mmCIF file of C-alpha atoms and ligand atoms in Angstrom:
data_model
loop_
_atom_site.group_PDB
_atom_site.id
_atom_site.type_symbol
_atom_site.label_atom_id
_atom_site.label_comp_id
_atom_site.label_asym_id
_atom_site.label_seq_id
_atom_site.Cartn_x
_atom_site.Cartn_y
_atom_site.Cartn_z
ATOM 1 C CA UNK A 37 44.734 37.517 -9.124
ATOM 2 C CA UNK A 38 43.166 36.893 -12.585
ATOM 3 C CA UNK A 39 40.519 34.606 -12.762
ATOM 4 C CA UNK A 40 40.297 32.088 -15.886
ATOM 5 C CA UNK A 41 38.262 31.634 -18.241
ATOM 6 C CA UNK A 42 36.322 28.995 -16.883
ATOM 7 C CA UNK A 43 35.914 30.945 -13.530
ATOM 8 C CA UNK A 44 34.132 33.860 -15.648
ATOM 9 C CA UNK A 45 31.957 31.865 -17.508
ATOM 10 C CA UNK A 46 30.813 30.147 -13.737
ATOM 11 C CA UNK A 47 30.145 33.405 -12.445
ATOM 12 C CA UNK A 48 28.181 34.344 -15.295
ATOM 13 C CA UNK A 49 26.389 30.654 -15.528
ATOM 14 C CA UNK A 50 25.176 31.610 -11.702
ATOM 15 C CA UNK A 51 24.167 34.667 -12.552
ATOM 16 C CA UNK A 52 21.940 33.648 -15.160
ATOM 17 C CA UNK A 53 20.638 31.192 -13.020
ATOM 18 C CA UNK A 54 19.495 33.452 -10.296
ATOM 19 C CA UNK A 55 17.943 35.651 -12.873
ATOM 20 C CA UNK A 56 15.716 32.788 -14.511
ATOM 21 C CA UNK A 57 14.159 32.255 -11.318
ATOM 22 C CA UNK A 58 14.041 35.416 -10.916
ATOM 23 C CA UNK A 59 11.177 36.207 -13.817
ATOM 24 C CA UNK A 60 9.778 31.670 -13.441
ATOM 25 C CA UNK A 61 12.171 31.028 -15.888
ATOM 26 C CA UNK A 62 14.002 27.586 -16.182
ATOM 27 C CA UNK A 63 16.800 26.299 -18.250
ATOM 28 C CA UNK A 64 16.680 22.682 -19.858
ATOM 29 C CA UNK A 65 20.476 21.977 -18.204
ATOM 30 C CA UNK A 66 18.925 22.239 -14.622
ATOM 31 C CA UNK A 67 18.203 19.688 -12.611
ATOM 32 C CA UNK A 68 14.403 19.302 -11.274
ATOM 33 C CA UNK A 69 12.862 17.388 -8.872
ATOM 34 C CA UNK A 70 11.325 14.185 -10.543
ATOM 35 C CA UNK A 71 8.494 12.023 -9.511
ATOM 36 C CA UNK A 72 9.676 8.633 -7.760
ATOM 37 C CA UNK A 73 9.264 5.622 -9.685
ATOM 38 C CA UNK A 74 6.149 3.524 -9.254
ATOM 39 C CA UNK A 75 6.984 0.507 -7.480
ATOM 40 C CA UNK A 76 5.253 -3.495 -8.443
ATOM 41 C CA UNK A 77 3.761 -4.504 -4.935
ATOM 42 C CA UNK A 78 1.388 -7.329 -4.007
ATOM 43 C CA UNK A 79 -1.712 -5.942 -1.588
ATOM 44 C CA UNK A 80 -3.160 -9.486 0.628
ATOM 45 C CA UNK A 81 -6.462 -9.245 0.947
ATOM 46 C CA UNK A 82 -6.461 -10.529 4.724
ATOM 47 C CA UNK A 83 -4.761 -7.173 5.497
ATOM 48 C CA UNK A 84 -7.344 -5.292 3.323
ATOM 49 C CA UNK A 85 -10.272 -7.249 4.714
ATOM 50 C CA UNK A 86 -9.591 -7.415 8.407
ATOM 51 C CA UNK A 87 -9.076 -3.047 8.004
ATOM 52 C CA UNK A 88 -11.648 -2.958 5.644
ATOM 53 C CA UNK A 89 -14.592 -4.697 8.442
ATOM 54 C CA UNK A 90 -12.731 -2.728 11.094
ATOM 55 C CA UNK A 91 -13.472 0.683 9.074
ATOM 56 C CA UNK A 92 -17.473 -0.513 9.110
ATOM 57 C CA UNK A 93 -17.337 -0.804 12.757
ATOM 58 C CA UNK A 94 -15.432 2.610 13.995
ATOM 59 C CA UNK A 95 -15.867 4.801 10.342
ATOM 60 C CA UNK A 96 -19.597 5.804 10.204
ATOM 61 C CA UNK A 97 -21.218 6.559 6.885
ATOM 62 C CA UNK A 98 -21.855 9.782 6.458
ATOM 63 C CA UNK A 99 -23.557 12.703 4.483
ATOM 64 C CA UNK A 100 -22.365 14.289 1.724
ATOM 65 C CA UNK A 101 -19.682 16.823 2.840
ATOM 66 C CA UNK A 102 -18.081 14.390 5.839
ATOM 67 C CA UNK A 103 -15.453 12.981 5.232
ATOM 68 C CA UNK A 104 -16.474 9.266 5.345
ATOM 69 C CA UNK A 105 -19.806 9.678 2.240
ATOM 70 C CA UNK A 106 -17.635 7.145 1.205
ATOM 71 C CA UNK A 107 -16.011 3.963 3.650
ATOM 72 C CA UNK A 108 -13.133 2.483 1.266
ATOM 73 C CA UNK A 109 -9.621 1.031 1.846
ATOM 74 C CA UNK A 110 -7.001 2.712 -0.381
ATOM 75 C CA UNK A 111 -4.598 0.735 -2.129
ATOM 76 C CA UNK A 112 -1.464 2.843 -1.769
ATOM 77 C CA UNK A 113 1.672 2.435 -3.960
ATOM 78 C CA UNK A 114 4.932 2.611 -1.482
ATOM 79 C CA UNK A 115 6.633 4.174 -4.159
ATOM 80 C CA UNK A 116 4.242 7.528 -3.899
ATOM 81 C CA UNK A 117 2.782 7.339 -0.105
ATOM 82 C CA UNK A 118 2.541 10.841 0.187
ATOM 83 C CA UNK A 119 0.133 10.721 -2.985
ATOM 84 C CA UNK A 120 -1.807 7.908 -1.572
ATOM 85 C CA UNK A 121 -2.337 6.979 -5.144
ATOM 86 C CA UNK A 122 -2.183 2.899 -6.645
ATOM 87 C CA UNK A 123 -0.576 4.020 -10.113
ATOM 88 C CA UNK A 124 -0.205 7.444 -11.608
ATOM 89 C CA UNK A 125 -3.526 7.478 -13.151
ATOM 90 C CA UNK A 126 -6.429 5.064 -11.595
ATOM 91 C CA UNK A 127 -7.039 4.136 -7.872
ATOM 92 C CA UNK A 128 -8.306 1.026 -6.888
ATOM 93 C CA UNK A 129 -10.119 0.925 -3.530
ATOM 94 C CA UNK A 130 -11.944 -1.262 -1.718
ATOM 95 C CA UNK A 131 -15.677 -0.388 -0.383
ATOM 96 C CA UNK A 132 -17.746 -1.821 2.206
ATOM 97 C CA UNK A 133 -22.054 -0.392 2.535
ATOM 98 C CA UNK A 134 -23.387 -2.157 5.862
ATOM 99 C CA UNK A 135 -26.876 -3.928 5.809
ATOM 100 C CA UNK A 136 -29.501 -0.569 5.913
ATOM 101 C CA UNK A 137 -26.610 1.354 4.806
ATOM 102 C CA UNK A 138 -26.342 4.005 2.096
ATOM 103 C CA UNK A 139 -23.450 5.652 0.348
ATOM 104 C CA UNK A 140 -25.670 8.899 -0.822
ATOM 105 C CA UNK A 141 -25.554 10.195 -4.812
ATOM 106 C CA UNK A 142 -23.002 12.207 -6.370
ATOM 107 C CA UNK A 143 -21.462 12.793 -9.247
ATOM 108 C CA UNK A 144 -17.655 13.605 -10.689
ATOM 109 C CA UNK A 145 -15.832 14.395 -13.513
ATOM 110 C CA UNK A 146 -13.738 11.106 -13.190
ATOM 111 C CA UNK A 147 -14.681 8.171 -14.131
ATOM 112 C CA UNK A 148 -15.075 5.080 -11.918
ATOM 113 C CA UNK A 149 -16.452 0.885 -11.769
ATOM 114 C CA UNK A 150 -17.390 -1.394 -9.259
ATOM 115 C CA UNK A 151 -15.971 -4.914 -9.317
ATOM 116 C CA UNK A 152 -18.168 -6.779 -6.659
ATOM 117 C CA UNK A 153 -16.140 -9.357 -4.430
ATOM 118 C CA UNK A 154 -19.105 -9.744 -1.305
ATOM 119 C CA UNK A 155 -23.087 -9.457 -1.174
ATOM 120 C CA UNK A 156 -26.129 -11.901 -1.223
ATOM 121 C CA UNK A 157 -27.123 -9.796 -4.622
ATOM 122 C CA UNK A 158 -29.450 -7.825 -2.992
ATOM 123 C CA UNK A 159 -27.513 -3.937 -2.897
ATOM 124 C CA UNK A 160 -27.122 -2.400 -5.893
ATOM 125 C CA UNK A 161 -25.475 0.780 -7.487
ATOM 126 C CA UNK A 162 -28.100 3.587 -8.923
ATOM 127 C CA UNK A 163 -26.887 4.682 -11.528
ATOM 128 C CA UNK A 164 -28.771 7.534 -13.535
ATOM 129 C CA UNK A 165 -31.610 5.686 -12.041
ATOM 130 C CA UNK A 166 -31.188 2.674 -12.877
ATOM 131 C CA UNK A 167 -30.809 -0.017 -10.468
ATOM 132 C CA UNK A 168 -27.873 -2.195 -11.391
ATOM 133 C CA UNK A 169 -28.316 -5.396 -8.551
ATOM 134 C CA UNK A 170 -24.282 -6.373 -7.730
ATOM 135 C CA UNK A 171 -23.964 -9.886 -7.520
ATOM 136 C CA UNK A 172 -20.377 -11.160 -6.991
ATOM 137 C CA UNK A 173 -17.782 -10.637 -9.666
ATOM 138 C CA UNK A 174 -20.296 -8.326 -11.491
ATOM 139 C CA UNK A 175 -18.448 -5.137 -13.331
ATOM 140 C CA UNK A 176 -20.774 -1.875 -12.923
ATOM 141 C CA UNK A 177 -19.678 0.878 -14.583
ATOM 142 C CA UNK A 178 -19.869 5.024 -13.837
ATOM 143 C CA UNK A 179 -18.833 6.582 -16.401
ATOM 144 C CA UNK A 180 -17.592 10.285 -15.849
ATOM 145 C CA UNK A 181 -20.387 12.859 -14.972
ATOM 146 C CA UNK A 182 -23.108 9.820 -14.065
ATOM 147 C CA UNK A 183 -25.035 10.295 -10.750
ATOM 148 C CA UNK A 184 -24.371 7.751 -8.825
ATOM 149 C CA UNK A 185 -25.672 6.468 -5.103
ATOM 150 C CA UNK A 186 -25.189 3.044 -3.330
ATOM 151 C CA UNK A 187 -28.083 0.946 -1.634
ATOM 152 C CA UNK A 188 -28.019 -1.985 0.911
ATOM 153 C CA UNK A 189 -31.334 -3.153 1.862
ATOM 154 C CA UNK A 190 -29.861 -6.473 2.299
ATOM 155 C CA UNK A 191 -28.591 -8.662 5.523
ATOM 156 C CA UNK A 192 -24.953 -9.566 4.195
ATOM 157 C CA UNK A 193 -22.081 -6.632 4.083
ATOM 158 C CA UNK A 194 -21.746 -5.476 0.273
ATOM 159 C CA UNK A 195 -18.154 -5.274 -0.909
ATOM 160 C CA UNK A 196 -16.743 -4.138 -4.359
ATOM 161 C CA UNK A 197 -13.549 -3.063 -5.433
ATOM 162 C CA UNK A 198 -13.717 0.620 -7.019
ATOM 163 C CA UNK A 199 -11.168 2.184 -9.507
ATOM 164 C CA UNK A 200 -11.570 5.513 -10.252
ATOM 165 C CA UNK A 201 -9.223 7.508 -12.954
ATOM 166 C CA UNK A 202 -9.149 10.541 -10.724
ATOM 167 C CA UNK A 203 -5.280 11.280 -10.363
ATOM 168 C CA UNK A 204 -5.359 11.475 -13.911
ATOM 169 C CA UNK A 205 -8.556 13.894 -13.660
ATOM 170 C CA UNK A 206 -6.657 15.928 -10.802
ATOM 171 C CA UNK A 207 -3.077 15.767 -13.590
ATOM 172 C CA UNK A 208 -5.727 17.422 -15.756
ATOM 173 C CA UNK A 209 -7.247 19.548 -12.882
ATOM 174 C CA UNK A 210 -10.484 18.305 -14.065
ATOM 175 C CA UNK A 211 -11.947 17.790 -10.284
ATOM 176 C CA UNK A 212 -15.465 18.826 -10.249
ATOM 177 C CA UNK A 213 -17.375 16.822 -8.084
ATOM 178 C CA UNK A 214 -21.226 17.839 -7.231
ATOM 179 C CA UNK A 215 -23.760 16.042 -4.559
ATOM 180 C CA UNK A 216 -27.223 15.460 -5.777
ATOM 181 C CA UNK A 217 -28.611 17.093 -2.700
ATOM 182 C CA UNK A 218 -27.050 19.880 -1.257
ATOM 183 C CA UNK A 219 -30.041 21.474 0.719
ATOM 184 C CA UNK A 220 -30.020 21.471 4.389
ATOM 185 C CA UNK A 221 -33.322 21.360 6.237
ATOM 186 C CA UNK A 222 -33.976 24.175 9.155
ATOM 187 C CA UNK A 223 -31.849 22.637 11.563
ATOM 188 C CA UNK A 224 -29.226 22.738 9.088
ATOM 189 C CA UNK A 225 -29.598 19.086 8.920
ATOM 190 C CA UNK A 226 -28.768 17.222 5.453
ATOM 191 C CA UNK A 227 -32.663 16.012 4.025
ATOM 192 C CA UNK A 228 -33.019 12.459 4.661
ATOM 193 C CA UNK A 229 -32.332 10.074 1.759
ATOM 194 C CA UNK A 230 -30.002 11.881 -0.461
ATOM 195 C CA UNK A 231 -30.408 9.080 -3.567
ATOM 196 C CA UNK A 232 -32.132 9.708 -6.467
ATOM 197 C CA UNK A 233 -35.224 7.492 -7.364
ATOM 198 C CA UNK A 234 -34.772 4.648 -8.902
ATOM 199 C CA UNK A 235 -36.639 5.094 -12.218
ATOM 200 C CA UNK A 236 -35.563 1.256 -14.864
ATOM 201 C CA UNK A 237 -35.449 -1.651 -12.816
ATOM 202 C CA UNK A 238 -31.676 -3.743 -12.930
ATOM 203 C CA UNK A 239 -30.714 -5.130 -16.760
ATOM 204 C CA UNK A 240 -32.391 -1.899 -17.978
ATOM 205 C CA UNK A 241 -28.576 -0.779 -19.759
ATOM 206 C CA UNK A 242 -28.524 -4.457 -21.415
ATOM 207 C CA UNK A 243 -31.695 -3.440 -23.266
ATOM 208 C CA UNK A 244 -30.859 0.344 -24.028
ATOM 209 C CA UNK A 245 -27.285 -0.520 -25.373
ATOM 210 C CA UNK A 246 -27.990 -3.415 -26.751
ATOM 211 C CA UNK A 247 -27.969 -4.754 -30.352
ATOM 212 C CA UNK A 248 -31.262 -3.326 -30.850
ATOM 213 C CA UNK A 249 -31.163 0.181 -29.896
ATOM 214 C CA UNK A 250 -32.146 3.818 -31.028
ATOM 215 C CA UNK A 251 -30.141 6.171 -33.148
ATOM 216 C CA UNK A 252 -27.066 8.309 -31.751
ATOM 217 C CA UNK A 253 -27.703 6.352 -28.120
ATOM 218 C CA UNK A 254 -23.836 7.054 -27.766
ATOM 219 C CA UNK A 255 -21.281 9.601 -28.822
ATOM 220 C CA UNK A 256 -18.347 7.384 -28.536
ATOM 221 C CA UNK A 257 -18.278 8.085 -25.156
ATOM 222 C CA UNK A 258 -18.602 4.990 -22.159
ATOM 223 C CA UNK A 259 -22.403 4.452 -21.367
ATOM 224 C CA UNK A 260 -23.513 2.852 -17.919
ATOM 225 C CA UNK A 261 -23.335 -0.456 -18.142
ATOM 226 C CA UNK A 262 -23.013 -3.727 -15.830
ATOM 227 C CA UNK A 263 -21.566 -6.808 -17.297
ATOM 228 C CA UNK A 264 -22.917 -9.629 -15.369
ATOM 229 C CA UNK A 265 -20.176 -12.486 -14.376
ATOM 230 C CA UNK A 266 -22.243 -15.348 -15.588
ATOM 231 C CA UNK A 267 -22.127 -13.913 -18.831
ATOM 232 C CA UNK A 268 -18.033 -12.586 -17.963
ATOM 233 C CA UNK A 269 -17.214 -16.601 -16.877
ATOM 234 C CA UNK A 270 -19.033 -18.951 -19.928
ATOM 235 C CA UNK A 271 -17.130 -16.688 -22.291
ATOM 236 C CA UNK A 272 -13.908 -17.238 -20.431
ATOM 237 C CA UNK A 273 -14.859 -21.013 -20.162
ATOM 238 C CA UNK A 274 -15.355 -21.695 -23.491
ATOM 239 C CA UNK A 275 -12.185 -20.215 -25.112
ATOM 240 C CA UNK A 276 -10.290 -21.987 -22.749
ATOM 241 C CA UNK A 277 -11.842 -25.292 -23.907
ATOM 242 C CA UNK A 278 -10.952 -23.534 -27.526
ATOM 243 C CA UNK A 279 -7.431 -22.973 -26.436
ATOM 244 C CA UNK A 280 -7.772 -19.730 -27.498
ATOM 245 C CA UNK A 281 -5.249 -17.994 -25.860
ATOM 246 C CA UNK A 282 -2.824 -14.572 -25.672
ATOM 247 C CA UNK A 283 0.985 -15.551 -25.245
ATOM 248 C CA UNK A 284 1.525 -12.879 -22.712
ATOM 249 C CA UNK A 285 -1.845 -13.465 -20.943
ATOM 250 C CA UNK A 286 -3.668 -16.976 -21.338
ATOM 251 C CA UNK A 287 -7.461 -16.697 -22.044
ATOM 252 C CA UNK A 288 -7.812 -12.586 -21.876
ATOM 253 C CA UNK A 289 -11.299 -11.039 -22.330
ATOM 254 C CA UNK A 290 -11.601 -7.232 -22.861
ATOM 255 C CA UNK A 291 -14.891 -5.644 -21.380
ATOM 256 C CA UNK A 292 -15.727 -3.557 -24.230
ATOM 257 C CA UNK A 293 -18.096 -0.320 -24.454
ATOM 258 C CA UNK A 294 -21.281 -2.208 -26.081
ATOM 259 C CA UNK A 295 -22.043 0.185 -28.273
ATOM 260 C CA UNK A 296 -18.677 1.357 -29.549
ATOM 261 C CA UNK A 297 -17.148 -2.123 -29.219
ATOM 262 C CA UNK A 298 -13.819 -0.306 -28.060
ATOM 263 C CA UNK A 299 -12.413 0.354 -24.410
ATOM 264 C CA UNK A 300 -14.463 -0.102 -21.280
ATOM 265 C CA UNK A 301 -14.097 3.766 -20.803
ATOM 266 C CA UNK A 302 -11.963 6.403 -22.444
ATOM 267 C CA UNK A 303 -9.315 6.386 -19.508
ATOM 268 C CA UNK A 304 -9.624 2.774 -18.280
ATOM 269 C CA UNK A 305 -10.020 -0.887 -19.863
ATOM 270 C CA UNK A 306 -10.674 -3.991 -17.783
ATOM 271 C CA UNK A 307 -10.220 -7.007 -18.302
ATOM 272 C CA UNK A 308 -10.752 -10.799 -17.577
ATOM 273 C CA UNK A 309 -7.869 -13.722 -17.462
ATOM 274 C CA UNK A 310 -7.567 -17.111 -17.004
ATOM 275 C CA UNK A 311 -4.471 -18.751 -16.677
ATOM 276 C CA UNK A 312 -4.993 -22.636 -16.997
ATOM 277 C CA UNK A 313 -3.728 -24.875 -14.280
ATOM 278 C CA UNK A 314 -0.276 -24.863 -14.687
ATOM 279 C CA UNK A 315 0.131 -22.244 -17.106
ATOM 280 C CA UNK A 316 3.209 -20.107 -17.665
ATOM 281 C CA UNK A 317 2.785 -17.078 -19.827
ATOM 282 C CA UNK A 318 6.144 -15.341 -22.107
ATOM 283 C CA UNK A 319 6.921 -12.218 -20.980
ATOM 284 C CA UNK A 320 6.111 -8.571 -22.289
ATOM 285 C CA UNK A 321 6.383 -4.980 -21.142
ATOM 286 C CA UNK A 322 4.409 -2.183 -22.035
ATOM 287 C CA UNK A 323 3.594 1.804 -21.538
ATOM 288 C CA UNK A 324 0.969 1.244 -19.390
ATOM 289 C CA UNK A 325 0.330 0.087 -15.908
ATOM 290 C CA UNK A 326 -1.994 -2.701 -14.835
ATOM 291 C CA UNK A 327 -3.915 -3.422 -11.264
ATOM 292 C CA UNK A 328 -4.479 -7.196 -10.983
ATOM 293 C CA UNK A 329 -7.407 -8.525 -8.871
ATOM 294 C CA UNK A 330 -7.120 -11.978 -8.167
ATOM 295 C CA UNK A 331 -10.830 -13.466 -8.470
ATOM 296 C CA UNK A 332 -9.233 -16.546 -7.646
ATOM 297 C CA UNK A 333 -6.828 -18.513 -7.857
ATOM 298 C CA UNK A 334 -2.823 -18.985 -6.809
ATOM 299 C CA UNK A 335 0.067 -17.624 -9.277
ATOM 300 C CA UNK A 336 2.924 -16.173 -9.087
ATOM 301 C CA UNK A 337 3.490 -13.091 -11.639
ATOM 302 C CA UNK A 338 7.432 -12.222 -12.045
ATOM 303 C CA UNK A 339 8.231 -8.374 -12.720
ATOM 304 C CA UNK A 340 11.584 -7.251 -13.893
ATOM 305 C CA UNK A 341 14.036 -8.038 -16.412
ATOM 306 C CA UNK A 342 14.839 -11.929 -16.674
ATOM 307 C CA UNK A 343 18.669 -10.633 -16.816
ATOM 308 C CA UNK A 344 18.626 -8.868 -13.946
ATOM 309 C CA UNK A 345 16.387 -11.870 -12.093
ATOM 310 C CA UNK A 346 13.020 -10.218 -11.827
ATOM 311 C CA UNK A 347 11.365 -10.188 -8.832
ATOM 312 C CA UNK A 348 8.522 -12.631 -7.877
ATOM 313 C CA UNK A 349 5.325 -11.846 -6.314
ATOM 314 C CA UNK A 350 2.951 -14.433 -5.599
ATOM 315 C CA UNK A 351 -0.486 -14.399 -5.217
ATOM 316 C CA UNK A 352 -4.078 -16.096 -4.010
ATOM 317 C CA UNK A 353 -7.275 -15.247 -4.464
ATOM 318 C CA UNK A 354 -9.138 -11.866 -3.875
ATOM 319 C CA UNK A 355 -5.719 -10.276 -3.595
ATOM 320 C CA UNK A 356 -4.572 -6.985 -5.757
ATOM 321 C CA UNK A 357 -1.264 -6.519 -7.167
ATOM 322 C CA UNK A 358 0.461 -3.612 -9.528
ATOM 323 C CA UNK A 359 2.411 -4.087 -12.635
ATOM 324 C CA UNK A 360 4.412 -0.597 -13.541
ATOM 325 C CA UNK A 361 4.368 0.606 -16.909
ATOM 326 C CA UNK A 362 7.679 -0.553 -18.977
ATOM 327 C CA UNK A 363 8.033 -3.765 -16.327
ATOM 328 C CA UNK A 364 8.625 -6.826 -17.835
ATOM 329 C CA UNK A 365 5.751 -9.266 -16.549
ATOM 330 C CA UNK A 366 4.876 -12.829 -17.139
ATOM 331 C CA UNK A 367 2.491 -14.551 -14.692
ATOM 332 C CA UNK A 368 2.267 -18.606 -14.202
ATOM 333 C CA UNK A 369 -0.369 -20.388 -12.345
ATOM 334 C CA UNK A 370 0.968 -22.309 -9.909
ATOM 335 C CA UNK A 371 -1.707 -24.481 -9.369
ATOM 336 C CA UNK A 372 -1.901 -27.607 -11.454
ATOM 337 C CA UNK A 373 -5.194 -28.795 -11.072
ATOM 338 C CA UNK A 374 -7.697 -25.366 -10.576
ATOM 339 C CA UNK A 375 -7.399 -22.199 -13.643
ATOM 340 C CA UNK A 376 -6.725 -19.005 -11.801
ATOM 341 C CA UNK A 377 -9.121 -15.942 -12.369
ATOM 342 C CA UNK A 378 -8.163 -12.443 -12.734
ATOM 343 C CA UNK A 379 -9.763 -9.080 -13.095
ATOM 344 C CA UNK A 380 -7.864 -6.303 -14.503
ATOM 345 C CA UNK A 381 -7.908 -2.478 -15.327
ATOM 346 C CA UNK A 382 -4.864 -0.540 -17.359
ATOM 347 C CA UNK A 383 -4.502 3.074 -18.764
ATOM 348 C CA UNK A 384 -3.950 1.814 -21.590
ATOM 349 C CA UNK A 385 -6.714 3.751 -23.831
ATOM 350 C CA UNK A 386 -5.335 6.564 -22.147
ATOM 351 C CA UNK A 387 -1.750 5.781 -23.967
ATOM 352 C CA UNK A 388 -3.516 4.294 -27.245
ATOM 353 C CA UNK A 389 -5.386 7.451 -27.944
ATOM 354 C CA UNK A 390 -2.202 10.009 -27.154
ATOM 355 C CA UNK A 391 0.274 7.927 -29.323
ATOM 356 C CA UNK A 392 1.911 6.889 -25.963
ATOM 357 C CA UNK A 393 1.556 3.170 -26.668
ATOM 358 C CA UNK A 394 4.629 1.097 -27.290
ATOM 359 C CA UNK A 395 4.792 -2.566 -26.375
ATOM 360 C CA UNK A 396 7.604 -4.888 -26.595
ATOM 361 C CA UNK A 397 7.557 -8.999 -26.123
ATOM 362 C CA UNK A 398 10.942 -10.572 -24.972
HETATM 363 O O1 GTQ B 1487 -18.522 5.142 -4.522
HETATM 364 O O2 GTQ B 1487 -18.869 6.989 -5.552
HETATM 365 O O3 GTQ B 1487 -13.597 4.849 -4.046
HETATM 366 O O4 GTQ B 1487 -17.056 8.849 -5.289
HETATM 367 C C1 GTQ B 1487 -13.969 7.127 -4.477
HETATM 368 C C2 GTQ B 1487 -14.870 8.139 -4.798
HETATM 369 C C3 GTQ B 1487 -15.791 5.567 -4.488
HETATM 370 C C4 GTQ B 1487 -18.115 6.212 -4.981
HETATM 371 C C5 GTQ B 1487 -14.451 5.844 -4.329
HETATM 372 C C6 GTQ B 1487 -16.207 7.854 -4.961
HETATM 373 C C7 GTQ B 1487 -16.676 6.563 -4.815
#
């Protein structure tokens, strides 16, 4: 029996292929396995909360080392599970510090911020000694390679939401991580207090990036800062009474490095919304993914292609909720008497800076 043409050229085809894996090599016409989709989802804060004040009762703080040196609730996309990640790049997580608690000093390669939700004001984030008091609403920022320890002297549970860009740092295997104390006393015991000291008091970053400030204080590179929400909220207020406001996004605020007046950090850029009472945005898509925050507030934000129907996912306040990159979005407020308030952070300096950016309005 001959064989054909075809047949030969089969054979052959499989015989290349076993000899390209043979020596790691690949050809462009195989398949390979590809990375699931990322998924929009809506995360109730009820759900986090009630886990979250469950973890402070059964998950004890620990040293640097355990397991639990940090007590957060991971928001998970359902898309990527086994990743336990919220997008590709940032996770958002939600972190509770006990009265008398503390969450002992470190510092990583990736970046990370604090968006406060809970507290009476009185714990506070040390960061390269300064003492940055978190009041609700307040944005603290860590940038990469900052020491970092968190205090509650108080008598109220301290909550914050924390997004950290460290899936992109792992992508990049940039993972170092190092605790400020790694000594162990004779018994092999931890030393007590691992925080450094505090050394400016809190608003000490307002005055050392400020308008008035020394030569080269920054290399383009974030600087730790904490924008206060008093400060966050009049601003929003105001260009609302303006009517100053994005098509895509109502009144939108970028927090912006101080001292290079672009992105929050190199990998991640918050922002602040407010949608008016009633207030239907048009819809846009972009290459870059967005975690929502609802301060407060009800709205509904649609995802998908009007064509195709789009999905809706509502949501009140001190949810989170995930936009993918590329999904059509448009949010409405479907209140018609109260603005809603939302708190944002995108990879989209990440995109900007690599040429990745593309954005398209319907
Ligand atoms: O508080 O320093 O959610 O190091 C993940 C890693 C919080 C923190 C996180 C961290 C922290």
């Amino acid at each position: 029996m001959t064989q054909t043409e075809a047949e030969v050229n089969d054979l052959r085809v499989q015989a290349l292929h076993r000899r390209l894996a043979e020596h790691s090599l690949g050809g462009h016409w195989q398949e390979r396995e590809r990375s699931p989709a990322l998924v929009p989802h809506v995360w109730p804060w009820e759900a986090i909360h009630s886990c979250l004040m469950e973890s402070g009762e059964v998950i004890k703080l620990g040293h640097a080392g355990d397991a639990a040196n940090r007590r957060t609730v991971q928001l998970v996309n359902p898309a990527i599970t086994n990743l336990k990640s919220t997008s590709r790049t940032l996770q958002m997580s939600i972190q509770l510090v006990n009265p008398g608690e503390t969450a002992e000093c470190h510092r990583h390669m990736a970046a990370a911020l604090r968006f406060v939700i809970a507290g009476d004001g009185t714990a506070y984030t040390n960061v390269e000694g300064e003492k940055m008091l978190m009041e609700p609403n307040d944005l603290v920022l860590t940038p990469h390679w900052t020491w970092h320890d968190h205090q509650n002297p108080g008598t109220k549970p301290v909550v914050w939401l924390d997004v950290l860009d460290v899936h992109l740092a792992n992508f990049l295997d940039a993972p170092i991580h190092e605790n400020y104390n790694e000594s162990l006393d004779q018994n092999g015991n931890y030393f007590a207090g691992s925080s450094q000291p505090v050394v400016h008091e809190d608003g000490y970053c307002r005055q050392r990036y400020g308008v008035m400030r020394r030569r080269g204080v920054s290399d383009g590179r974030a600087v730790p800062y904490a924008y206060k929400w008093r400060d966050t909220l009049a601003a929003l207020r105001e260009m609302a009474a303006a009517g100053e406001r994005d098509p895509h996004d109502g009144v939108l605020l970028d927090y912006t490095n101080p001292v290079t007046g672009g992105p929050t950090m190199p990998t991640i850029a918050c922002r602040a919304q407010w949608l008016g009472p009633g207030e239907a945005t048009r819809a846009h898509r972009h290459t870059s993914s967005t975690i929502y925050h609802v301060i407060e507030g009800e709205g509904t934000t649609v995802v998908g292609a009007e064509a195709s129907g789009g999905a809706a996912y509502d949501w009140g306040t001190r949810d989170c909720f995930f936009v993918p990159s590329l999904g059509w979005h448009r949010h409405v407020n479907r209140s018609k008497t109260a603005p809603a308030l939302l708190f944002s952070v995108t990879d989209r300096p990440v995109l900007e800076s690599l040429g990745l950016y593309r954005e398209e309005a319907a």
